[in-house]
Coordinates of C-alpha atoms and ligand atoms in Angstrom, one line a residue:
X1 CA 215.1 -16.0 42.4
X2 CA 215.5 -14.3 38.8
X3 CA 219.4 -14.1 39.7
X4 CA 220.5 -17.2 41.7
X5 CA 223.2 -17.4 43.5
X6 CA 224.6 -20.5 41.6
X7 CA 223.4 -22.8 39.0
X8 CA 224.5 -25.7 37.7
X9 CA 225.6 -25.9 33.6
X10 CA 224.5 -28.9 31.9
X11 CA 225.1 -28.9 28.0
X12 CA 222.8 -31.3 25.6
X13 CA 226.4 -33.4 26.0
X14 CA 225.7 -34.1 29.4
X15 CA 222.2 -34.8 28.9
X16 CA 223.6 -37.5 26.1
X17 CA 225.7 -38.7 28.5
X18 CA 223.5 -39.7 31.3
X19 CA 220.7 -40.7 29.2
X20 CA 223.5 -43.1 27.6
X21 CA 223.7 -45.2 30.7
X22 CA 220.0 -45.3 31.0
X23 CA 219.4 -47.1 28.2
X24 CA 222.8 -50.0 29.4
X25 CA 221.8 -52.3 32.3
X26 CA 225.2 -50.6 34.1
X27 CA 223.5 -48.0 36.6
X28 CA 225.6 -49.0 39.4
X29 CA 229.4 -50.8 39.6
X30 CA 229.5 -50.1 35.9
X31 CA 232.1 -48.9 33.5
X32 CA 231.3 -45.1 34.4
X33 CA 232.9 -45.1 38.0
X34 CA 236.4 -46.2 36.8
X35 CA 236.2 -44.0 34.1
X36 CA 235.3 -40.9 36.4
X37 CA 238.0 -42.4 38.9
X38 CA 240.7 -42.1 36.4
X39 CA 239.7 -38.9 35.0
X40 CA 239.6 -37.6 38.1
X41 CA 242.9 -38.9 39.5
X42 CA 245.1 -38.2 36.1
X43 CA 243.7 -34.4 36.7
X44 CA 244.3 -33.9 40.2
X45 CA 248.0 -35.9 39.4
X46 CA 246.9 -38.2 42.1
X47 CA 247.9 -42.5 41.7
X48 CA 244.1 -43.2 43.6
X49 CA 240.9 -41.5 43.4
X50 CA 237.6 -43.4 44.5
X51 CA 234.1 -42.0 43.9
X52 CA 232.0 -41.4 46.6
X53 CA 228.1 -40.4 46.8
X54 CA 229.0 -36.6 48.5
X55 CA 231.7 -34.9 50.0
X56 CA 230.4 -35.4 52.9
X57 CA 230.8 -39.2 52.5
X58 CA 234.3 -38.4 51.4
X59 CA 235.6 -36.9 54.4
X60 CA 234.4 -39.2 56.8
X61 CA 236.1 -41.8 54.9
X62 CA 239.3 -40.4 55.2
X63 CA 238.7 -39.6 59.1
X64 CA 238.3 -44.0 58.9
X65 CA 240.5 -44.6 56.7
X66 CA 243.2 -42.8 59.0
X67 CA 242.1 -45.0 61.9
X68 CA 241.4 -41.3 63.6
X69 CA 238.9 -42.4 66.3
X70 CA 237.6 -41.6 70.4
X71 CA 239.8 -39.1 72.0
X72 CA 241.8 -37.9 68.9
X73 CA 241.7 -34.0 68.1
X74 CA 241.7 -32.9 64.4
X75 CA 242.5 -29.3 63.4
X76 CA 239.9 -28.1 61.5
X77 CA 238.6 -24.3 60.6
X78 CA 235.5 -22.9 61.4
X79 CA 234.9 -20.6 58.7
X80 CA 234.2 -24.0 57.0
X81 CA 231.2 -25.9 55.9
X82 CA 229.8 -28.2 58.8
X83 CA 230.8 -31.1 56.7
X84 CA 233.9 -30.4 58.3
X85 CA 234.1 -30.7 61.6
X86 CA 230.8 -33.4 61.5
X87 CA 232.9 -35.9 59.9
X88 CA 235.6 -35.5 62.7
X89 CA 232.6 -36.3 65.0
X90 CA 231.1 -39.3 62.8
X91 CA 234.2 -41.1 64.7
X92 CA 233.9 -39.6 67.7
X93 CA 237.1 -37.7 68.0
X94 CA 236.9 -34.2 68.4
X95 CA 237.1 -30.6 66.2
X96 CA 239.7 -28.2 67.4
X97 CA 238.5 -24.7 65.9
X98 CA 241.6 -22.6 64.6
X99 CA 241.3 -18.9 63.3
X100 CA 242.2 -18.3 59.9
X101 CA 244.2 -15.8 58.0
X102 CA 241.7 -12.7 56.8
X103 CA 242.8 -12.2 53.6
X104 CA 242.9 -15.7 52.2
X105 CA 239.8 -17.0 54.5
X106 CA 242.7 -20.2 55.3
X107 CA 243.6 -22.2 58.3
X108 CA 246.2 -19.6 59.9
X109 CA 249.8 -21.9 59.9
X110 CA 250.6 -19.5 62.5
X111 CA 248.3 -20.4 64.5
X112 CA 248.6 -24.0 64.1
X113 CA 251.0 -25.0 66.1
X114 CA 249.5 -23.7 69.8
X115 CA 246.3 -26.1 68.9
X116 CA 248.1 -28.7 68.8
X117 CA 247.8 -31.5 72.2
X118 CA 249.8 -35.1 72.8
X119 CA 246.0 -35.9 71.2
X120 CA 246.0 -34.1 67.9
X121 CA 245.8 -36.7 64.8
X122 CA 245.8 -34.4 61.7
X123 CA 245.1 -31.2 60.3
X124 CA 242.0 -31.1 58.5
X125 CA 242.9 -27.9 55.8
X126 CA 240.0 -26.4 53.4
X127 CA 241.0 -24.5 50.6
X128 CA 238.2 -22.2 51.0
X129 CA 236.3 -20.4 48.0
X130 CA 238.9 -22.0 45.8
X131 CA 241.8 -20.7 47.0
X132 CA 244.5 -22.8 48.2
X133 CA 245.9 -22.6 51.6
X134 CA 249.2 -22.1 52.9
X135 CA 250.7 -25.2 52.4
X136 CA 253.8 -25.5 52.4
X137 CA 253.7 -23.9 56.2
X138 CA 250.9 -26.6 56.8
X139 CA 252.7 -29.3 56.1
X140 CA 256.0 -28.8 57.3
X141 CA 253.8 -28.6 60.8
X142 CA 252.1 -31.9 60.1
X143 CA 255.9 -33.7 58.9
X144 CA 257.0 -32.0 62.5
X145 CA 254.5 -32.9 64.7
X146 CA 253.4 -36.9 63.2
X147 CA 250.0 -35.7 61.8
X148 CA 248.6 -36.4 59.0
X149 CA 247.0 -33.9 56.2
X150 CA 243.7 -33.9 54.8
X151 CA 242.7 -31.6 52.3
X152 CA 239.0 -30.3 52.1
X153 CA 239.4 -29.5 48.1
X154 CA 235.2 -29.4 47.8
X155 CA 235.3 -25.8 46.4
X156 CA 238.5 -25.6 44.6
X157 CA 239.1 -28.9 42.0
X158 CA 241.7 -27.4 39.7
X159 CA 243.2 -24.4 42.3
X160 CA 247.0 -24.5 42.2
X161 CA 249.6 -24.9 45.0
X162 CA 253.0 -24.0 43.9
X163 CA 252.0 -25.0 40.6
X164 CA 250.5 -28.4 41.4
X165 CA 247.0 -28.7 41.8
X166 CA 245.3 -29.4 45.3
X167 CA 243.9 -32.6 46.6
X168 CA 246.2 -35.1 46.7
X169 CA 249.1 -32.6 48.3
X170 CA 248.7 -33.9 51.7
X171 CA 248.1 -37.3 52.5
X172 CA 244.6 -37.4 51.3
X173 CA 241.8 -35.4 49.8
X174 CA 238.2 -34.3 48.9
X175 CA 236.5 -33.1 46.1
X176 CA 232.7 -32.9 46.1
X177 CA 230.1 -32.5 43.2
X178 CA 227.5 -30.7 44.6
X179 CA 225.8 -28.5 41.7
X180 CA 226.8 -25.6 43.2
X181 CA 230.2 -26.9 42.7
X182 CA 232.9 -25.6 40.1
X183 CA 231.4 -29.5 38.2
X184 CA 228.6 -31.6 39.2
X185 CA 227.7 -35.0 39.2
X186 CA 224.5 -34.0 40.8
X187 CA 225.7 -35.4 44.4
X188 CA 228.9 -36.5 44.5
X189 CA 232.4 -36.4 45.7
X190 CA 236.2 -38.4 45.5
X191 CA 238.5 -38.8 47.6
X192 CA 241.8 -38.8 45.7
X193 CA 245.2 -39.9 47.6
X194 CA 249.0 -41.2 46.6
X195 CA 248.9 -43.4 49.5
X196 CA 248.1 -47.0 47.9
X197 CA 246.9 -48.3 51.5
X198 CA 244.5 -45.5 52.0
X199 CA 243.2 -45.9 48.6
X200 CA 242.3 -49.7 49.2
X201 CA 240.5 -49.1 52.6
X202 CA 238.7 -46.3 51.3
X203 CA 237.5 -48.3 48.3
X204 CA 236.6 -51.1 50.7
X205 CA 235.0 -48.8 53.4
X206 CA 232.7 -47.5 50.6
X207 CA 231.1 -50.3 49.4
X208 CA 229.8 -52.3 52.6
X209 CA 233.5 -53.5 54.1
X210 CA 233.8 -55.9 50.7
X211 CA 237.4 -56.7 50.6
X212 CA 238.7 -57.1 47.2
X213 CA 238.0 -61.5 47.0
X214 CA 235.4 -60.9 44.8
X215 CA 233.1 -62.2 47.3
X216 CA 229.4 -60.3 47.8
X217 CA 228.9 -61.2 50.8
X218 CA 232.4 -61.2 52.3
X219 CA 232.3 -57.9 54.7
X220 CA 235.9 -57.8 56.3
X221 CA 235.2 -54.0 57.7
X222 CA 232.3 -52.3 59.0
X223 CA 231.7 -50.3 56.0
X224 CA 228.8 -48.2 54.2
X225 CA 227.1 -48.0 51.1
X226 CA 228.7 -44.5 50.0
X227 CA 228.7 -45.6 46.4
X228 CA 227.8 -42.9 43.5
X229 CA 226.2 -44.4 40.4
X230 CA 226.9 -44.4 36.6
X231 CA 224.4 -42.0 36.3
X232 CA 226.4 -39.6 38.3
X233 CA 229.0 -40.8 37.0
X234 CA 228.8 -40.2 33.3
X235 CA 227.8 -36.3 34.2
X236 CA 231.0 -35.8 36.2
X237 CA 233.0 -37.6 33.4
X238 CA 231.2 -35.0 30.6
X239 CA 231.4 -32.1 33.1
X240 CA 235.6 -32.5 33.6
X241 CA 236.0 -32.9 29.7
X242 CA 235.6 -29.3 30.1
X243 CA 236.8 -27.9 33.0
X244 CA 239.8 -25.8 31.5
X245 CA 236.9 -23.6 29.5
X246 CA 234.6 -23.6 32.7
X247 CA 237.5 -22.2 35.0
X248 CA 238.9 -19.6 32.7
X249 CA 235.0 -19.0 32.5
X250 CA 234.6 -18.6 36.4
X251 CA 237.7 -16.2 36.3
X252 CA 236.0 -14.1 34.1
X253 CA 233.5 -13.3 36.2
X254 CA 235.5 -13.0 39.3
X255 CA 237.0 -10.3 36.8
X256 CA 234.4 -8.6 36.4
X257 CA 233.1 -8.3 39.2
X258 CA 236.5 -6.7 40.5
X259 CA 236.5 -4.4 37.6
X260 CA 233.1 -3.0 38.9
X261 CA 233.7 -3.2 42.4
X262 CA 237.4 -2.2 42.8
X263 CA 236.7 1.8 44.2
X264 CA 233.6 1.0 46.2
X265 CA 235.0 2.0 49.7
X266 CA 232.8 -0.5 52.2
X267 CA 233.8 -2.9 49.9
X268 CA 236.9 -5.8 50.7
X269 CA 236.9 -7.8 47.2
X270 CA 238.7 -10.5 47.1
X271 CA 242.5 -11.0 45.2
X272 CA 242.4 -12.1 42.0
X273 CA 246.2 -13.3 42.4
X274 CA 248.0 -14.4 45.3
X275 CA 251.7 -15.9 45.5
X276 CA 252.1 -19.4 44.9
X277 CA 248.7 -20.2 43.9
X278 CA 246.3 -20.3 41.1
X279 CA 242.8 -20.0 42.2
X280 CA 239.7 -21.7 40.8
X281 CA 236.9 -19.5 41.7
X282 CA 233.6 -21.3 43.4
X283 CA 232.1 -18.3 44.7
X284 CA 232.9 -14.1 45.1
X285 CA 232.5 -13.7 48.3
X286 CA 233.0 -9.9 49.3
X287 CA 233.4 -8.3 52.9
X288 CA 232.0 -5.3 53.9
X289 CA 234.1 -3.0 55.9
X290 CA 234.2 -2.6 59.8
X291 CA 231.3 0.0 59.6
X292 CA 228.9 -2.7 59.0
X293 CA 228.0 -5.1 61.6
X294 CA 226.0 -8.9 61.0
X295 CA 222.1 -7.2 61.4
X296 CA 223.7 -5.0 58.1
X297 CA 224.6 -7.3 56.7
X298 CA 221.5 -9.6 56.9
X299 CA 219.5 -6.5 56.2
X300 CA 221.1 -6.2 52.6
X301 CA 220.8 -9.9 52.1
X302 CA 217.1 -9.3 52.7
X303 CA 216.7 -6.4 50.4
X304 CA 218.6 -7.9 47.5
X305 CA 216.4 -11.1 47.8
X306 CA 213.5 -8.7 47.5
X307 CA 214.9 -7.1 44.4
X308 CA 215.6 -11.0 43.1
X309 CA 218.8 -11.5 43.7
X310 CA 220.0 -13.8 45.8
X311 CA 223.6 -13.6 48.4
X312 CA 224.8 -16.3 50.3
X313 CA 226.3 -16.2 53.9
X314 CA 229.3 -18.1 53.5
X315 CA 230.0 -19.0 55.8
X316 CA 228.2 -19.4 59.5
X317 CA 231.1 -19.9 61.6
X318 CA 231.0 -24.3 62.7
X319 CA 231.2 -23.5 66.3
X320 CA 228.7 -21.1 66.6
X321 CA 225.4 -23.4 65.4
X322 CA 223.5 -25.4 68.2
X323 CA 225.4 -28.8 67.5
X324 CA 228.4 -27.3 68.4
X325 CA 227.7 -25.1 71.2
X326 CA 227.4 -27.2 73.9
X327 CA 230.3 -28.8 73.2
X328 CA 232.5 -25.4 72.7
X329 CA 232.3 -24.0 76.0
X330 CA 236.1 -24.3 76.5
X331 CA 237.1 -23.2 73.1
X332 CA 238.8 -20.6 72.3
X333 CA 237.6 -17.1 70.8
X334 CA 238.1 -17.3 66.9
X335 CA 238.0 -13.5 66.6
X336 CA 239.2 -13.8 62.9
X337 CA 236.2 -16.1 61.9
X338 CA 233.8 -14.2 63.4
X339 CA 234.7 -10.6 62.5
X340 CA 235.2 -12.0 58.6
X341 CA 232.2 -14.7 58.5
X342 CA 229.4 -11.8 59.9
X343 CA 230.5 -9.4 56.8
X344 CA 230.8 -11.6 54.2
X345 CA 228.4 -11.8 51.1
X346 CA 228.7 -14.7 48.4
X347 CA 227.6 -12.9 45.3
X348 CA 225.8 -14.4 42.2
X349 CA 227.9 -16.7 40.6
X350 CA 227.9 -19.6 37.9
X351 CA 229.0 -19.8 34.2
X352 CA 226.0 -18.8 32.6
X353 CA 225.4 -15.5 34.4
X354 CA 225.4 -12.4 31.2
X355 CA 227.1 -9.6 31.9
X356 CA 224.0 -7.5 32.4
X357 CA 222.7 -9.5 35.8
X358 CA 226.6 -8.9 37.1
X359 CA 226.3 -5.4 36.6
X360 CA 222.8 -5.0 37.7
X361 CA 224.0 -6.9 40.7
X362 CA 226.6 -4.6 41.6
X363 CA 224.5 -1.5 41.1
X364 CA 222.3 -2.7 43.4
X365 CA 224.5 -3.8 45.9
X366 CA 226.1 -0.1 45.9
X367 CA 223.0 1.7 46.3
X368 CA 222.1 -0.2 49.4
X369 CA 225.5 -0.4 51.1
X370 CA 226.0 3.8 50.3
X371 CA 225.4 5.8 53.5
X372 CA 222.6 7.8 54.3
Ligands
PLP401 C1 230.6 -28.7 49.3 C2 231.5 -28.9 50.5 C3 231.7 -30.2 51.1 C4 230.9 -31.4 50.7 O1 229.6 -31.2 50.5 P1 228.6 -32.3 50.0 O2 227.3 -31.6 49.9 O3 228.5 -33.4 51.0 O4 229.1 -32.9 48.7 C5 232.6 -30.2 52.1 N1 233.4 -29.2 52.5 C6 233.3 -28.0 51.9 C7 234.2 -26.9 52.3 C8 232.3 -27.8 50.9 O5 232.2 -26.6 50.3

């Protein structure tokens, strides 16, 4: 694609950086875990953070690590990725699909409340695209109801909730380091909590059940091997050093592409500011209005890719793909989800895109969206 729709940056700093631990014996357990961990945990403002090899990995720790198991219900959204609601499933408890609020693409807290059964465990809230969700509302329903919170933070390390930033708000969190991601680590993730208990079985559950003794071959859990190396590692360590310039960066563009795209009618762009939150920008996702419908959509996808640019989806609502159908026949309609998921476009994104490929992005958007 001659415009992608993301793209990882990686500065000759970086390439230092991992080619550093190449040449030390250290490629795994080394130095450069601990060091991510604490970088990553004295951002976020969290006492724990433990690396993991994908966010994936992440969230299905926390599922374990909250002892969340066969006939518990989690409240999760569907306008998610399926990371999401698989991990509830790794443990064989079950998804509960709520809607979400249109204009911030967020778990509805309004909503919340009528999912909730003498089963439900936790509340399972992504901060989609970056942009925090309502949580203040969120967790006032956990604290009433005995659930717990886990935040999905994969797309929005450094987003803003009242001023703090998100992750480590609820009682535990993700971050993942995909290179689509706002920093990468190539694959990666951490989970980051304040919660010293979930911290040690998360650490434990990610390295083959080892309790702390010291001993190899001690296993006291059954755990996993969902370790990241030093190789991964080192990027993420290089890639956070800088994360103020790459967010003000990734604002810039979101900018920009509001400036262009303000007055185009079909066009729902997304809010640059939103009470109580600062947002750190992992894609632009625009909606087209109610005059389009999905085949539209998909048709413009299509003609942009043949013009070589590329749009993304995001997102195919969870309970909607074959894995989850069978098991959905009860659920309830997600009208939200469904109206906002089959109009939404992900536009080109990442820090090195030039002004030139936004604009030429836009223009071509606008001629094929323009009636007639
Ligand atoms: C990226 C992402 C994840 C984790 O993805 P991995 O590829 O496993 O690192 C989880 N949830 C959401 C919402 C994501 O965007």
């Amino acid at each position: 694609m001659r415009i992608p729709l993301s793209a990882p940056e990686i500065t000759e700093q970086d390439i230092e950086a991992v080619t550093g631990v190449l040449r030390t014996s250290n490629l795994s357990l080394g130095p450069k875990v601990g060091e991510f961990e604490r970088a990553i945990s004295d951002y976020v403002g969290a006492s724990d953070a433990i690396a993991v090899h994908s966010g994936t990995s992440g969230l299905h720790l926390c599922i374990r690590a909250l002892g969340i198991s066969e006939g518990d219900e989690v409240l999760v959204p569907s306008f998610a990725f399926v990371a999401v609601a698989n991990a509830v499933r790794y443990e064989k408890a079950t998804p509960v699909f709520v809607d979400i609020d249109p204009q911030t693409l967020n778990l509805d807290p309004s909503l919340l409340e009528k999912a909730i059964t003498p089963r439900t465990r936790a509340i399972l809230v992504v901060h989609t695209f970056g942009c925090p969700a309502e949580l203040t509302s969120i967790l006032q329903i956990a604290r009433r109801h005995g659930l717990f919170v886990i935040e999905d933070a994969c797309e929005a390390i450094g987003a803003e909730y009242e001023g703090q930033r998100v992750g480590a708000l609820g009682d535990v969190g993700v971050f993942a380091f995909y290179p689509n991601k706002q920093i990468t680590t190539g694959e990666g993730g951490a989970v980051v909590t304040n919660n010293s208990e979930i911290a040690l079985k998360v650490r434990k559950l990610r390295n083959q059940g080892r309790d702390d003794s010291g001993e190899w071959f001690q296993h006291t859990e059954l755990g996993y091997n969902y370790r990241i190396s030093d190789i991964n590692c080192a990027l993420g360590i290089e890639q956070l050093k800088r994360i103020d310039a790459i967010l003000d960066r990734r604002e810039s563009i979101a900018r920009q592409y509001s400036v262009i795209l303000r007055c185009v009618s079909d066009l729902i762009i997304p809010a640059m500011v939103l009470p109580r939150r600062k947002i750190s920008w992992f894609v632009y996702a625009v909606r087209l209005s109610r005059r389009f419908d999905k085949e539209h959509r998909d048709w413009i996808v299509n003609e942009m890719k043949s013009r070589g640019i590329a749009l993304g989806r995001y997102f195919a609502p969870i309970h909607l793909q074959p894995i989850y159908q069978p098991s959905d026949s009860g659920q309830t309609a997600l009208p939200v989800t469904e109206f906002q998921a089959s109009r939404s476009l992900a536009l080109p994104f990442f820090n090195r895109i030039r002004e030139e490929e936004i604009k030429e992005v836009c223009q071509t958007l606008v001629e094929l969206i323009r009636p007639g």
